[in-house]
Structures are given as structure tokens and as C-alpha cells.
CSV table of C-alpha atoms and ligand atoms in Angstrom, one decimal:
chain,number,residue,atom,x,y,z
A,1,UNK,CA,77.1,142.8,-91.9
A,2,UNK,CA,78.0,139.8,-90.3
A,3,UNK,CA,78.6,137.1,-92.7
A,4,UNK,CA,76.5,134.7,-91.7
A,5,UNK,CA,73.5,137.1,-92.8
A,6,UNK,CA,75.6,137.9,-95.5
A,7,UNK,CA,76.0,134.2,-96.9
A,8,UNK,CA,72.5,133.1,-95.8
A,9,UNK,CA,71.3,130.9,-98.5
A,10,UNK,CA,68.9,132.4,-100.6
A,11,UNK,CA,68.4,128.7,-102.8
A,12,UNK,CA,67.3,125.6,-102.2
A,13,UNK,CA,70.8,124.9,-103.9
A,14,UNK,CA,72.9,127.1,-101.9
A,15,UNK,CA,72.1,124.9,-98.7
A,16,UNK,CA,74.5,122.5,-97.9
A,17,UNK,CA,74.0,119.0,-96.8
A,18,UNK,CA,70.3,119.0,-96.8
A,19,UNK,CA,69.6,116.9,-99.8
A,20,UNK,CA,67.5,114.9,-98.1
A,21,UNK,CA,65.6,117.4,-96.0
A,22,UNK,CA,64.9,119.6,-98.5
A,23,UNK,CA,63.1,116.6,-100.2
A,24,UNK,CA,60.6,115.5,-97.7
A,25,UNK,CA,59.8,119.1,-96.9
A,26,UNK,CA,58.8,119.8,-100.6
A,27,UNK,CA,56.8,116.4,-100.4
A,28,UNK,CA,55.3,117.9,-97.0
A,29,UNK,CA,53.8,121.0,-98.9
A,30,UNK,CA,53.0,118.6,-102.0
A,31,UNK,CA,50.8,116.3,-99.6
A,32,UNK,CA,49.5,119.4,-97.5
A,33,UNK,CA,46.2,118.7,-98.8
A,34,UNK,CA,45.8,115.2,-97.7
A,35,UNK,CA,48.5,115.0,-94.7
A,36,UNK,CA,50.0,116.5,-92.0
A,37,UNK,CA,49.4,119.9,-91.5
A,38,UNK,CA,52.4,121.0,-89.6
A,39,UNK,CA,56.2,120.2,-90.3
A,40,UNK,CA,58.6,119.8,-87.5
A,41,UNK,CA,61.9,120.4,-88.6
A,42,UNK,CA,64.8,119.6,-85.9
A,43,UNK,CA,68.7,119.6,-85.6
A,44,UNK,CA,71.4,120.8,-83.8
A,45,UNK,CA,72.1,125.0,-83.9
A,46,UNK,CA,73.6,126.1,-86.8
A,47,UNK,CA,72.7,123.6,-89.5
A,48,UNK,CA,70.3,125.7,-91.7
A,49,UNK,CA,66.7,124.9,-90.1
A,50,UNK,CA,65.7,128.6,-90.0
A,51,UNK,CA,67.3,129.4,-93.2
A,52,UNK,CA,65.5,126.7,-94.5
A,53,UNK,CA,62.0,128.0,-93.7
A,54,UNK,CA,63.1,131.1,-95.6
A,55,UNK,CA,64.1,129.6,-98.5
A,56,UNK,CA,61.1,127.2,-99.2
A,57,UNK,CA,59.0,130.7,-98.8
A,58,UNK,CA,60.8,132.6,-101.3
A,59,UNK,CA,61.5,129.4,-104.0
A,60,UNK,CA,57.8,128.7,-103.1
A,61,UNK,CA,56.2,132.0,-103.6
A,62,UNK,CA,54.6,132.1,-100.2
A,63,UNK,CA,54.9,134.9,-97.6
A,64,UNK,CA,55.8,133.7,-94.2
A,65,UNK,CA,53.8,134.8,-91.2
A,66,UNK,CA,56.0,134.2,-87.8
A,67,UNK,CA,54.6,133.5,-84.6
A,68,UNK,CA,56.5,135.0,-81.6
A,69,UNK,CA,56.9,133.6,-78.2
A,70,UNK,CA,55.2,136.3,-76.9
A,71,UNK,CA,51.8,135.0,-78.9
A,72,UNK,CA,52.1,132.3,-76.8
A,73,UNK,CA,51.6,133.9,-73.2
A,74,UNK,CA,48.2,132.0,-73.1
A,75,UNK,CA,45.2,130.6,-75.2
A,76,UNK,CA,43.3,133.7,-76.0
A,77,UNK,CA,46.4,135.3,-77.1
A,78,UNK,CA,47.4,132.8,-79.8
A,79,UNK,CA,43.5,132.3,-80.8
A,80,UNK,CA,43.1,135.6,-81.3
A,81,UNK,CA,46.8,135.2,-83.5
A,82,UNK,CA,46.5,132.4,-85.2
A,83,UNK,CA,43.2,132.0,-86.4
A,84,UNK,CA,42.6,134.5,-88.1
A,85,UNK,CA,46.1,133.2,-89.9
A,86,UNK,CA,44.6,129.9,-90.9
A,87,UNK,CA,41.8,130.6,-92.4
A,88,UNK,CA,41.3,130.5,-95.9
A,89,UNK,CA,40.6,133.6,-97.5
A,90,UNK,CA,39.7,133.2,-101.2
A,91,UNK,CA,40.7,136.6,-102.5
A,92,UNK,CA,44.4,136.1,-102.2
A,93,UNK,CA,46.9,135.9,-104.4
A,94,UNK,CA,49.7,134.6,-102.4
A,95,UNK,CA,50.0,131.2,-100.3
A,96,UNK,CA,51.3,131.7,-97.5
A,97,UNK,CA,53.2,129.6,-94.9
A,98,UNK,CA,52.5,130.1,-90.8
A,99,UNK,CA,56.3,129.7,-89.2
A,100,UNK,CA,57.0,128.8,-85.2
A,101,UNK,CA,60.8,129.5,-84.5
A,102,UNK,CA,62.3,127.3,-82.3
A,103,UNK,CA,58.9,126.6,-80.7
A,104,UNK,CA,61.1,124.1,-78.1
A,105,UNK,CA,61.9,127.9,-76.4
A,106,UNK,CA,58.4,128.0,-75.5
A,107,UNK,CA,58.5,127.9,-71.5
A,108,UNK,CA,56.3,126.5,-69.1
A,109,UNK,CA,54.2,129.4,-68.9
A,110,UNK,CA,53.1,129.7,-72.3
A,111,UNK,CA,52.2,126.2,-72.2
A,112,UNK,CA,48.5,127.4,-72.5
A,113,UNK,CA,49.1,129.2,-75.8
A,114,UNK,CA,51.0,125.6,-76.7
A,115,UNK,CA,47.9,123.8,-76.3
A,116,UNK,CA,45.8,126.1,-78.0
A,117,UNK,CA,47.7,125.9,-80.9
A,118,UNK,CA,47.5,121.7,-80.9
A,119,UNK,CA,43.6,122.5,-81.1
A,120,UNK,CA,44.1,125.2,-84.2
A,121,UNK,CA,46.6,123.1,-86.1
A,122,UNK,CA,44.1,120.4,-88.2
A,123,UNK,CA,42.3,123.5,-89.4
A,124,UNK,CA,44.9,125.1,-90.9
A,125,UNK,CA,44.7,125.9,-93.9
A,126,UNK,CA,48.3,127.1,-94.5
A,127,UNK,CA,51.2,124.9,-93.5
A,128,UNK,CA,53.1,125.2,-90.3
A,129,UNK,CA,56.7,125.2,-90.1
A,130,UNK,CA,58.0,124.7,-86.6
A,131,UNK,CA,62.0,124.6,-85.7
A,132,UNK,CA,63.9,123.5,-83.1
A,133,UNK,CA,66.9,122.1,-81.6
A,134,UNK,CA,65.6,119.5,-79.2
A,135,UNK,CA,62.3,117.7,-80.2
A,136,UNK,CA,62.4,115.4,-77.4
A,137,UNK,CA,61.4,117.4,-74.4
A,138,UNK,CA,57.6,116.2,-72.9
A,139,UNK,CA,55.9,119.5,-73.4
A,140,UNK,CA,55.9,118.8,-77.1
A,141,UNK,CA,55.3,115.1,-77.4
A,142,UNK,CA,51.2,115.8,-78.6
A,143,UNK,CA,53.2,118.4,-81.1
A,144,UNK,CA,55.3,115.5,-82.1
A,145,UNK,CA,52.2,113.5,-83.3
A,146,UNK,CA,50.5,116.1,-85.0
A,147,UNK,CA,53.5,116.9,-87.0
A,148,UNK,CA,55.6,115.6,-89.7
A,149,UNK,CA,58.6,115.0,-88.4
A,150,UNK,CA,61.9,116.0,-90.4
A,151,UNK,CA,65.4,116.0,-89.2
A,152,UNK,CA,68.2,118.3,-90.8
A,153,UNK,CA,71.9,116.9,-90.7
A,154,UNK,CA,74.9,117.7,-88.3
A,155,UNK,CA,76.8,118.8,-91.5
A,156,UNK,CA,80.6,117.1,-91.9
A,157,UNK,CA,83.8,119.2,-91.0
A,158,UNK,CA,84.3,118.9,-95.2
A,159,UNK,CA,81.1,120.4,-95.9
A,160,UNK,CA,82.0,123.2,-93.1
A,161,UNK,CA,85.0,124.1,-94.7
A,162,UNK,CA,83.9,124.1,-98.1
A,163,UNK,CA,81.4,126.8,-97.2
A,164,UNK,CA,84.4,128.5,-95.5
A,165,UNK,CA,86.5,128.2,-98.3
A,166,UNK,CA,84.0,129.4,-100.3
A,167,UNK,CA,83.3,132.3,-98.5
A,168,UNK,CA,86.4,133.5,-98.5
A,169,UNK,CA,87.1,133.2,-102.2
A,170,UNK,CA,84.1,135.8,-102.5
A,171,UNK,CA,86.0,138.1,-99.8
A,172,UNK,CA,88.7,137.5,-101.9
A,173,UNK,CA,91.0,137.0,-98.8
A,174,UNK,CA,93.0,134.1,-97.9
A,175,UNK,CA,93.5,131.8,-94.8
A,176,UNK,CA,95.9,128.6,-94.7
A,177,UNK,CA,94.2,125.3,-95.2
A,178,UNK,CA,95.0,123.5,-92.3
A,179,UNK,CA,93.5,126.9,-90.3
A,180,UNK,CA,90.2,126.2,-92.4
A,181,UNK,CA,90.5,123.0,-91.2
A,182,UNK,CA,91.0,123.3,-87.1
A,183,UNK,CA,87.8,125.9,-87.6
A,184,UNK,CA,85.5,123.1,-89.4
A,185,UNK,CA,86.8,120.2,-87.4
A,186,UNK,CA,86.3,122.8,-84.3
A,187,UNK,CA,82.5,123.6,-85.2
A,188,UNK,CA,80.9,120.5,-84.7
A,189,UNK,CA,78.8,120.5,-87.4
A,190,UNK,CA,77.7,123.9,-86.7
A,191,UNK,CA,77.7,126.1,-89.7
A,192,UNK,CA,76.9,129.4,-87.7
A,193,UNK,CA,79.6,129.4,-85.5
A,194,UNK,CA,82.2,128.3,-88.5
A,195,UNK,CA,81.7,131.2,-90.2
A,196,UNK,CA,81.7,133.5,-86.9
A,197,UNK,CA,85.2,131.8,-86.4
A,198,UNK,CA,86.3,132.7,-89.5
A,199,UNK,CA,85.1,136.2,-89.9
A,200,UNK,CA,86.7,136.8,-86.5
A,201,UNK,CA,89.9,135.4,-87.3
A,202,UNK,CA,90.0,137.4,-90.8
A,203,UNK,CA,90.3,140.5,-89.2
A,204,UNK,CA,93.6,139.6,-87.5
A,205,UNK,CA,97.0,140.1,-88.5
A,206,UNK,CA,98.6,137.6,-86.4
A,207,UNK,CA,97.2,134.1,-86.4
A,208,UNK,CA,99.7,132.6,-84.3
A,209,UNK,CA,97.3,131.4,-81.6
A,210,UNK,CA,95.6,129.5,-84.3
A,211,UNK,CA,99.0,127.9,-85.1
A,212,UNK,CA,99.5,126.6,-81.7
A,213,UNK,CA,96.6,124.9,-81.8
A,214,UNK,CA,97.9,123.4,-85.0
A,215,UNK,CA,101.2,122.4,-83.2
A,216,UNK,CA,99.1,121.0,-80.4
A,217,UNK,CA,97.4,119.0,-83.6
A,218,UNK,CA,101.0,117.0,-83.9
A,219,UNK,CA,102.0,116.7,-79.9
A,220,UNK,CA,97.9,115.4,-79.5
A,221,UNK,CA,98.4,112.8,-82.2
A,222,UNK,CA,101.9,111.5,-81.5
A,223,UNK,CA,100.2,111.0,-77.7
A,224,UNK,CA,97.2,109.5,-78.9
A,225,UNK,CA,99.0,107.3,-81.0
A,226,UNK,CA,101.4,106.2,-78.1
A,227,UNK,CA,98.8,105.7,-75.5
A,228,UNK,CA,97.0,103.1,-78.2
A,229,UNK,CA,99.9,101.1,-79.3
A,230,UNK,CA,101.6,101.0,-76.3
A,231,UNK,CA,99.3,101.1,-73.5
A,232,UNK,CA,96.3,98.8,-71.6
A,233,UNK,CA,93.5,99.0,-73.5
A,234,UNK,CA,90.8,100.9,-71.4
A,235,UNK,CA,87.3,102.6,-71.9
A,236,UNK,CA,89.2,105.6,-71.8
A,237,UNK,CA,90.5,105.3,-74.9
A,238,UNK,CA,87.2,105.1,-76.7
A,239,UNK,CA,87.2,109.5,-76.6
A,240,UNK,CA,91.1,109.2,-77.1
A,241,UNK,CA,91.0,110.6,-80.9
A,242,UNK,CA,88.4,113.4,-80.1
A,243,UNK,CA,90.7,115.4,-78.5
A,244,UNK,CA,93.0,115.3,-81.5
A,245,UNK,CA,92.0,118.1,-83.8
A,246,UNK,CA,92.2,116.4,-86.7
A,247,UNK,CA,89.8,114.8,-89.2
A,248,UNK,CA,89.2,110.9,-88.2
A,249,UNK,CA,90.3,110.0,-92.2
A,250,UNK,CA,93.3,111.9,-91.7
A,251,UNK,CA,93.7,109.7,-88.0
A,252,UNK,CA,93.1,106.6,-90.2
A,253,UNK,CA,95.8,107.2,-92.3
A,254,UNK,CA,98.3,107.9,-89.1
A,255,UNK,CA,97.5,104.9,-87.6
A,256,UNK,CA,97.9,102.8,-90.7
A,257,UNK,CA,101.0,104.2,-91.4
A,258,UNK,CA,102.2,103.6,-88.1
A,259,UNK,CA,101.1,100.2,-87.0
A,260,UNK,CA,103.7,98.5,-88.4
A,261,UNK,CA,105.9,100.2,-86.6
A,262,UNK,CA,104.8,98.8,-83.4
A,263,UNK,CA,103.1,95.4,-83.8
A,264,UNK,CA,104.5,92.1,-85.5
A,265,UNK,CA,103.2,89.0,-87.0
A,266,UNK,CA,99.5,88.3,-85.5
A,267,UNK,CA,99.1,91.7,-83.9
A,268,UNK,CA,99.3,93.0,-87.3
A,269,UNK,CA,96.9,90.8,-89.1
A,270,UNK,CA,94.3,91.7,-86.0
A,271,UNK,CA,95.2,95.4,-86.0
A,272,UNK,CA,94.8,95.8,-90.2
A,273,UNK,CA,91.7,93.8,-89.8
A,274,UNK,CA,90.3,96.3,-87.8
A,275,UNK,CA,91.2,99.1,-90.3
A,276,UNK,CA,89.5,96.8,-93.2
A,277,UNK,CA,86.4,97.3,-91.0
A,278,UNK,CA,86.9,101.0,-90.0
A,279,UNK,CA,86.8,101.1,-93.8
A,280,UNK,CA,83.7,99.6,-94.4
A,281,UNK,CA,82.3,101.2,-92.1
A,282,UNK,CA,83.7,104.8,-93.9
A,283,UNK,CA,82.1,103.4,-96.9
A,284,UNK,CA,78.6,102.8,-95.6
A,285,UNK,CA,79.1,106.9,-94.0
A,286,UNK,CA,79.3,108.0,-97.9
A,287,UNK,CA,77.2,105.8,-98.6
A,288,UNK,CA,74.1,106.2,-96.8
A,289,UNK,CA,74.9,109.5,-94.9
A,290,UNK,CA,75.0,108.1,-92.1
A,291,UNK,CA,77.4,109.5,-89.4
A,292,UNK,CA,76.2,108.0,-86.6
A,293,UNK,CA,78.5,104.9,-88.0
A,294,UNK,CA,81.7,107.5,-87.0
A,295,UNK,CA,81.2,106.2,-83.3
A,296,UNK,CA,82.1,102.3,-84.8
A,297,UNK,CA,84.8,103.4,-86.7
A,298,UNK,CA,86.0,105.3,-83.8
A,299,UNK,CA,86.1,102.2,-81.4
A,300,UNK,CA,87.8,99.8,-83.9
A,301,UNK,CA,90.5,102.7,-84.2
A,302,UNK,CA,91.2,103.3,-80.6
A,303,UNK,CA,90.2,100.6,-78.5
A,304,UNK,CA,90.0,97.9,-81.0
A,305,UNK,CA,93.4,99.1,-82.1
A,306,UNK,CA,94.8,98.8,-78.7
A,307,UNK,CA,93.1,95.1,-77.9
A,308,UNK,CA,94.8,93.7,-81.1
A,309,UNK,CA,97.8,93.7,-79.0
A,310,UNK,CA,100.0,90.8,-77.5
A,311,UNK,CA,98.8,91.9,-73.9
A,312,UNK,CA,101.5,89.8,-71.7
A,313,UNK,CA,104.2,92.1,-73.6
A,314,UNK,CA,104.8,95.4,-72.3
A,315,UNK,CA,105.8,98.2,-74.7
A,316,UNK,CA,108.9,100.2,-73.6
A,317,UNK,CA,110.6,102.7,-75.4
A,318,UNK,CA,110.4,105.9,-77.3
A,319,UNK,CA,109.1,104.9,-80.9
A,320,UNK,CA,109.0,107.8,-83.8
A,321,UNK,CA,105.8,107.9,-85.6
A,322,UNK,CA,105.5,108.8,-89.1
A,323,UNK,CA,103.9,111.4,-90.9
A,324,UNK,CA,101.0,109.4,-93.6
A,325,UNK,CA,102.3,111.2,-96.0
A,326,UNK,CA,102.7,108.5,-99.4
A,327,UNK,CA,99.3,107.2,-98.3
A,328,UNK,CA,97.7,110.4,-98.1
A,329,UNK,CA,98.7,111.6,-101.6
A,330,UNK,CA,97.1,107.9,-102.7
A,331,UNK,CA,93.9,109.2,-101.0
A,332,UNK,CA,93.8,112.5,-102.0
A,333,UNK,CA,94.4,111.2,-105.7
A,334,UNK,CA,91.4,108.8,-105.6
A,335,UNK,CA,89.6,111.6,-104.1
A,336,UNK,CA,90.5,113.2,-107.2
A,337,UNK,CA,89.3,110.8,-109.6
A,338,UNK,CA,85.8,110.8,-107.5
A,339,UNK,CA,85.6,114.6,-108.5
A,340,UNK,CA,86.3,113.6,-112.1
A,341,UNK,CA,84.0,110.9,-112.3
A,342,UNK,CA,81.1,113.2,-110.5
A,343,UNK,CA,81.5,115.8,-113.1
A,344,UNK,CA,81.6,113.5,-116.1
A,345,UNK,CA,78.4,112.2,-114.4
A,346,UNK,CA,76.6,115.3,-114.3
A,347,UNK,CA,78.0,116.0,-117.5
A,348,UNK,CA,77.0,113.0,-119.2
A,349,UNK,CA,72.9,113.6,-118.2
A,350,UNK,CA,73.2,116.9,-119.3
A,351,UNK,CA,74.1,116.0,-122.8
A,352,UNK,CA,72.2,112.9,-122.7
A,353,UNK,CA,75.6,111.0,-123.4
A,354,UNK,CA,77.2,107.9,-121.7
A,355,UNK,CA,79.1,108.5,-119.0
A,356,UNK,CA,81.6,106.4,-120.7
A,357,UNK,CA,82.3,108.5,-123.7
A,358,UNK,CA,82.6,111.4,-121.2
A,359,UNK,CA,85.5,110.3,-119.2
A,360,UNK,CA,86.9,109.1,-122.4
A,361,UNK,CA,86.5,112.9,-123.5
A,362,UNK,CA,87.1,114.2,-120.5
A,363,UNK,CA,90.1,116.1,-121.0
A,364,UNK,CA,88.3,118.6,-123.5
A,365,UNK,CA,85.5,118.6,-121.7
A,366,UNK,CA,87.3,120.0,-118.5
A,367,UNK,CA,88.9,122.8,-120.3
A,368,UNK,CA,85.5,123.7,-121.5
A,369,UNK,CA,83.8,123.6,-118.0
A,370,UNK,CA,86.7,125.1,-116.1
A,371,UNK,CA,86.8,128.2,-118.1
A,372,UNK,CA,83.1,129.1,-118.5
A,373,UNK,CA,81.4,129.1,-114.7
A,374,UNK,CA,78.3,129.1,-116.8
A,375,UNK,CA,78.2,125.7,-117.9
A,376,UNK,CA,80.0,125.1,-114.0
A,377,UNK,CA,76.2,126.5,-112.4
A,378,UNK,CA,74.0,124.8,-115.4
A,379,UNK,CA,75.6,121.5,-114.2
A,380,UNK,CA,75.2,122.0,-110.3
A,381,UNK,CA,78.9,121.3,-109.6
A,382,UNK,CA,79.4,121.5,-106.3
A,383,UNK,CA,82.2,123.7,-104.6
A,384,UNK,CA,84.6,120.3,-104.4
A,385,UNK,CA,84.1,119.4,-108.2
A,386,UNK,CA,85.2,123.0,-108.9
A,387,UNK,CA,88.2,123.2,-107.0
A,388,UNK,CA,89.0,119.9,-108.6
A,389,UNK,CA,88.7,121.9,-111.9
A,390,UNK,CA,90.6,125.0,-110.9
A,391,UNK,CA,93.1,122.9,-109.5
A,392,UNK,CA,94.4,120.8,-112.5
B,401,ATP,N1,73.0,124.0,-94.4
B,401,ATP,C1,73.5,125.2,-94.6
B,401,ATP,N2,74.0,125.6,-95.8
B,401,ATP,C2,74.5,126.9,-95.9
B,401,ATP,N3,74.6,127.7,-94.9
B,401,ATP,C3,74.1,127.4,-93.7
B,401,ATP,C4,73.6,126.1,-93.5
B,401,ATP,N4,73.2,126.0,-92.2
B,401,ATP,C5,73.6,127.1,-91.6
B,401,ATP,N5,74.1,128.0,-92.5
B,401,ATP,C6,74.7,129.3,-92.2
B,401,ATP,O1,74.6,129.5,-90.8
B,401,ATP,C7,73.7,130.6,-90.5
B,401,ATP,C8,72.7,130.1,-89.4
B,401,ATP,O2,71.8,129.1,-89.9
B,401,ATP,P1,70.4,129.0,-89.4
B,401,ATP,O3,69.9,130.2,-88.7
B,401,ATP,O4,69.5,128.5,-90.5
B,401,ATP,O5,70.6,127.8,-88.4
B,401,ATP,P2,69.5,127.1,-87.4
B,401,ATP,O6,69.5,125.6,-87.8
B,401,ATP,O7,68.2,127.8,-87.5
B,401,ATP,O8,70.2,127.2,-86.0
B,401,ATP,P3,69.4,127.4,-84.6
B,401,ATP,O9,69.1,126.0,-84.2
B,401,ATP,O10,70.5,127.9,-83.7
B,401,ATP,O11,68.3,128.3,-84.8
B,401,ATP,C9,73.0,130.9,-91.8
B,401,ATP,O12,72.8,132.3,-91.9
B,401,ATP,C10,74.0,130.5,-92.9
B,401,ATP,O13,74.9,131.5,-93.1
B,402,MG,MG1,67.1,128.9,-86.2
């Protein structure tokens, strides 16, 4: 069984990153009475839309009837399909919801059967679920209208490798951290092809070709790094840090470190403005979940880096850069008292206590949650907050 099928989410809870998602489609089915009668949802591969769909059918009680390209070949086909579908029939016991797998795969020729089913869709009286990758496409604009409109997240290279890590703990095998890392940071955001990586990798006994990537990670950075402080700023450099494999906090972190080390009096005033915004810019990401502001922080970083430069003086010389390392144990121990503060959180509303009092107890309340993964599932800790636990 591949593991992706094996891991599928089964609970609302168990998918990751789709808070918000999840939400509006349990509004959607809420409203179905009064609103739209058909839910678009719409992301890139591998980020839990069909998943979804199953989930919401089993949580909801409902069975799920699928509609197949092949009911699409042309009009009388998918009348004769789908109405009978949508009508109400009184004696049931079950709801039921009508589901259109990536229905942007539906070619030019079944266009017919697309049309007919724009015709079909306000008298439904079962909700429609359609997925797909690309929403934007002509041949679906009128769907587009019809439709409420939901899009899932691109999930985060730390939500990847949480799942990962996960994963692995219930295979009870084990896989160096900065592997886990090169395969989320890899994925893109999608989940699918995470876990492929992984399960292929699990099987071998020699993960040295994973490892030179991972010395390729240092060579890629030092480079990087060089081309920014030393060279003319160009457009270029705007992709210059997607080619390092590495997480754009951790890149943060090496370029703070290491500005000093190349720029002096005004240059470095610019250059750790910049990073002041990068950081705002990191907090408004957390924030709002927003990861489209990655592509700011990304210019202030390379090309804004660069600019901040005395430009009349050319840079000679071999300089070594510095592994962040002080810095990054300051990050990773306010990360930790994040984790702490989330669990005395979800502890405090639990117990209807302040969250106060909790921190202030914290200590016994840890060794309480830590050893009973009871109370860990009753309080929705996340995978994060329970490493945090099993890590002190
Ligand atoms: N948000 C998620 N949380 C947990 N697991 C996920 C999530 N998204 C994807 N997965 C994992 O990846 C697998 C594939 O997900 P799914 O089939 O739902 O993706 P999809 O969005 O429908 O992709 P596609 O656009 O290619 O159809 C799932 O079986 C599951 O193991
Ligand atoms: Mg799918």
C-alpha cells in the first residue's frame, strides 16, 4: 500500500493546513439551502482537495456519488446521469453529495456534457463538489459563476515535513532531519509527492545521493551569498535564493549573520533595514497565511540586499561566510516558547483557566500532557506542540 493511501486523512483534523478551507466548505453545505449549489474547490496537485471531498462525506454522513469524465461525452449522456442524481427522493435515509473530480480534465469534446450540467446544477438538490487544479481556463468561466469558489493552500515546507516526520514515527523508521528537510523544501507544497519521496527513499540503504544534495545545500549558499554581497545588483538575482535548497528563514539567518562581514557603516544600516522589513513581512506570513508575501521578502533579501551596497566600490577577495549558528539556537528557542505558549493556550480553554495561571503551572502541566497522549488528542495538539513535549 503506498502510503499516501495509507495516510490519507480520514478527519477533518488529520488535514493539514486547511483551516480555513475546511471552514467555508462546512458553511457551503450549512447555506446549501439558500446558496450556491455547487462548490469549486481549487489548488495546486497534492494539497488534499480530493481527500477533502472524502472527508466531508464520511464526517458528514453522506454518501458520495462521482461523476466520471466519461459521463461527460455529451448532453444526453450526463442528463441521463445526473438527473436522476439530483432529484430528491423522500424515502432516503442518507444525504448524499454529487462529486466532479478534477472537472478542469474535462476536454473539448465533452464540452456538451459541460454545458448540460451548467443547466442541471440550480436544481440540485444535493451539493456538488467539483476539484481542480486550474480554475482559470475559459471553458469553465459560466462554472465559475455558478459555483462557490474555495481555494485550498499550497501547504509550507514545515507543514510537509511534519506530516513526514509523522509518518515515519508510525513506520517506526528513521531518516536524518535535514533529509526530511531537502524532501519538504523539494515538494513545493505538494503533499503527494513528499510522501512518495519519502517512501522511496526509505527503502534504500544508501542515501548518499541525498547527501550530495545536502553538500550542494552549503556550496549553493556560500555562492548565493557571494554573488549578493559582492556583485552588481541585477534582476537575476531576484530567483538567486530559489536554487538554494534551503528554507528562506534559515537563508534569513545566513545573511544576517554574514552581512557584517561584508558591508560597513551606511551599507549596514541600509542592508539590516531591509532585514527589519523581511521581518515584517515574515510576521504578516504567520500572521494572516499569507505566502504570497514570500515573493517581498525574497526581493529585500536578494536584490534589495545587493542595492544597499556602496556601488562605486568593487568587492574583491575571497571572504568566509559563517555558519548562523548562535542566531539560530535564539530562533529555535523562541520557536520553542511559541510551542509552550500554544499548548498552555489550548490548555487554559480546556479547563476554563487563564492562560496566565497555565504557563505559571506549566511545568506540571507538561509532565502530565506529555505522558498521557490522551489528554495530547483531547487538546488538538498539533504534531509541532508534541515534539515540543517529547523533546524537553
Ligand atoms: N492537506 C493535507 N493533509 C494531509 N494529507 C494530505 C493533504 N494533502 C494531501 N495529502 C496527502 O497526499 C495525498 C494526495 O492528496 P489528494 O489526492 O487529496 O490531493 P489533490 O489536491 O486532490 O491533488 P490533485 O490536484 O493532484 O488531484 C493524500 O492521500 C494524502 O496522503
Ligand atoms: Mg485530486
Amino acid at each position: 500500500m503506498t502510503w499516501t493511501e495509507k495516510y490519507r486523512p480520514k478527519f477533518f483534523d488529520e488535514i493539514k493546513g486547511q483551516k480555513e478551507a475546511i471552514t467555508k466548505i462546512k458553511k457551503f453545505l450549512e447555506n446549501f439551502e439558500k446558496g450556491k449549489k455547487a462548490l469549486l474547490l481549487h489548488s495546486s496537485p497534492g494539497t488534499g482537495k480530493t481527500t477533502l471531498a472524502y472527508v466531508l462525506a464520511s464526517e458528514k454522513n453522506l454518501e458520495i456519488f462521482e461523476l466520471n469524465a466519461s459521463d461527460f461525452r455529451n448532453r444526453e449522456k450526463i442528463k441521463e446521469v445526473l438527473k436522476p442524481a439530483i432529484e430528491q427522493k423522500s424515502l432516503r435515509k442518507k444525504g448524499k453529495i454529487i462529486l466532479i473530480d478534477e472537472v478542469d480534465g474535462i476536454s473539448k469534446i465533452e464540452e456538451g456534457g459541460l454545458m448540460e450540467l451548467l443547466n442541471l446544477i440550480d436544481y440540485s438538490s444535493y451539493p456538488i463538489i467539483m476539484t481542480a487544479n486550474n480554475i482559470w481556463d475559459r471553458k469553465l468561466s459560466s462554472l465559475r459563476k455558478k459555483s462557490e469558489i474555495v481555494k485550498l493552500k499550497e501547504l509550507n515546507y514545515n507543514e510537509i515535513k511534519n506530516v513526514l516526520t509523522n509518518i515515519l514515527r508510525k513506520e517506526k523508521r528513521f531518516i536524518e532531519d535535514d533529509i526530511l528537510t531537502i524532501i519538504a523544501v523539494k515538494a513545493k507544497g505538494d503533499l503527494r509527492a513528499a510522501i512518495n519521496d519519502l517512501q522511496s527513499i526509505s527503502n534504500l540503504d544508501d542515501v548518499s545521493f541525498v547527501k550530495f544534495d545536502e553538500r550542494n545545500k552549503e556550496t549553493d549558499i556560500f555562492n548565493s551569498l557571494r554573488q549578493v554581497f559582492k556583485g552588481k545588483p541585477s534582476e537575476d538575482f531576484l530567483q538567486i535564493f530559489d536554487s538554494v535548497n534551503m528554507p528562506l528563514d534559515d537563508i534569513i539567518l545566513w545573511v544576517e549573520e554574514n552581512i557584517p562581514k561584508e558591508y560597513r557603516g551606511e551599507e549596514l544600516a541600509k542592508a539590516y533595514d531591509l532585514l527589519s522589513k523581511v521581518d515584517v513581512f515574515k510576521g504578516r506570513i504567520h500572521k494572516q497565511q499569507y505566502w504570497r508575501f514570500f515573493v517581498y521578502m525574497n526581493i529585500f533579501l536578494s536584490y534589495g540586499i545587493s542595492a544597499s551596497k556602496n556601488l562605486e566600490k568593487i568587492r574583491e577577495g575571497f571572504t568566509s561566510y559563517k555558519k548562523p549558528s548562535r542566531i539560530l539556537k535564539i530562533w529555535l528557542n523562541n520557536k520553542k516558547i511559541e510551542k509552550k505558549k500554544s499548548i498552555a493556550q489550548k490548555y487554559a480553554k480546556y479547563v476554563h483557566v487563564g492562560e496566565k495561571r497555565a504557563l505559571k503551572e506549566f511545568p506540571i502541566i507538561k509532565q502530565i500532557i506529555k505522558s498521557n497522549p490522551r489528554i495530547q488528542s483531547e487538546l488538538k495538539l498539533d504534531e509541532q506542540e508534541i515534539e515540543y513535549l517529547n523533546g524537553e
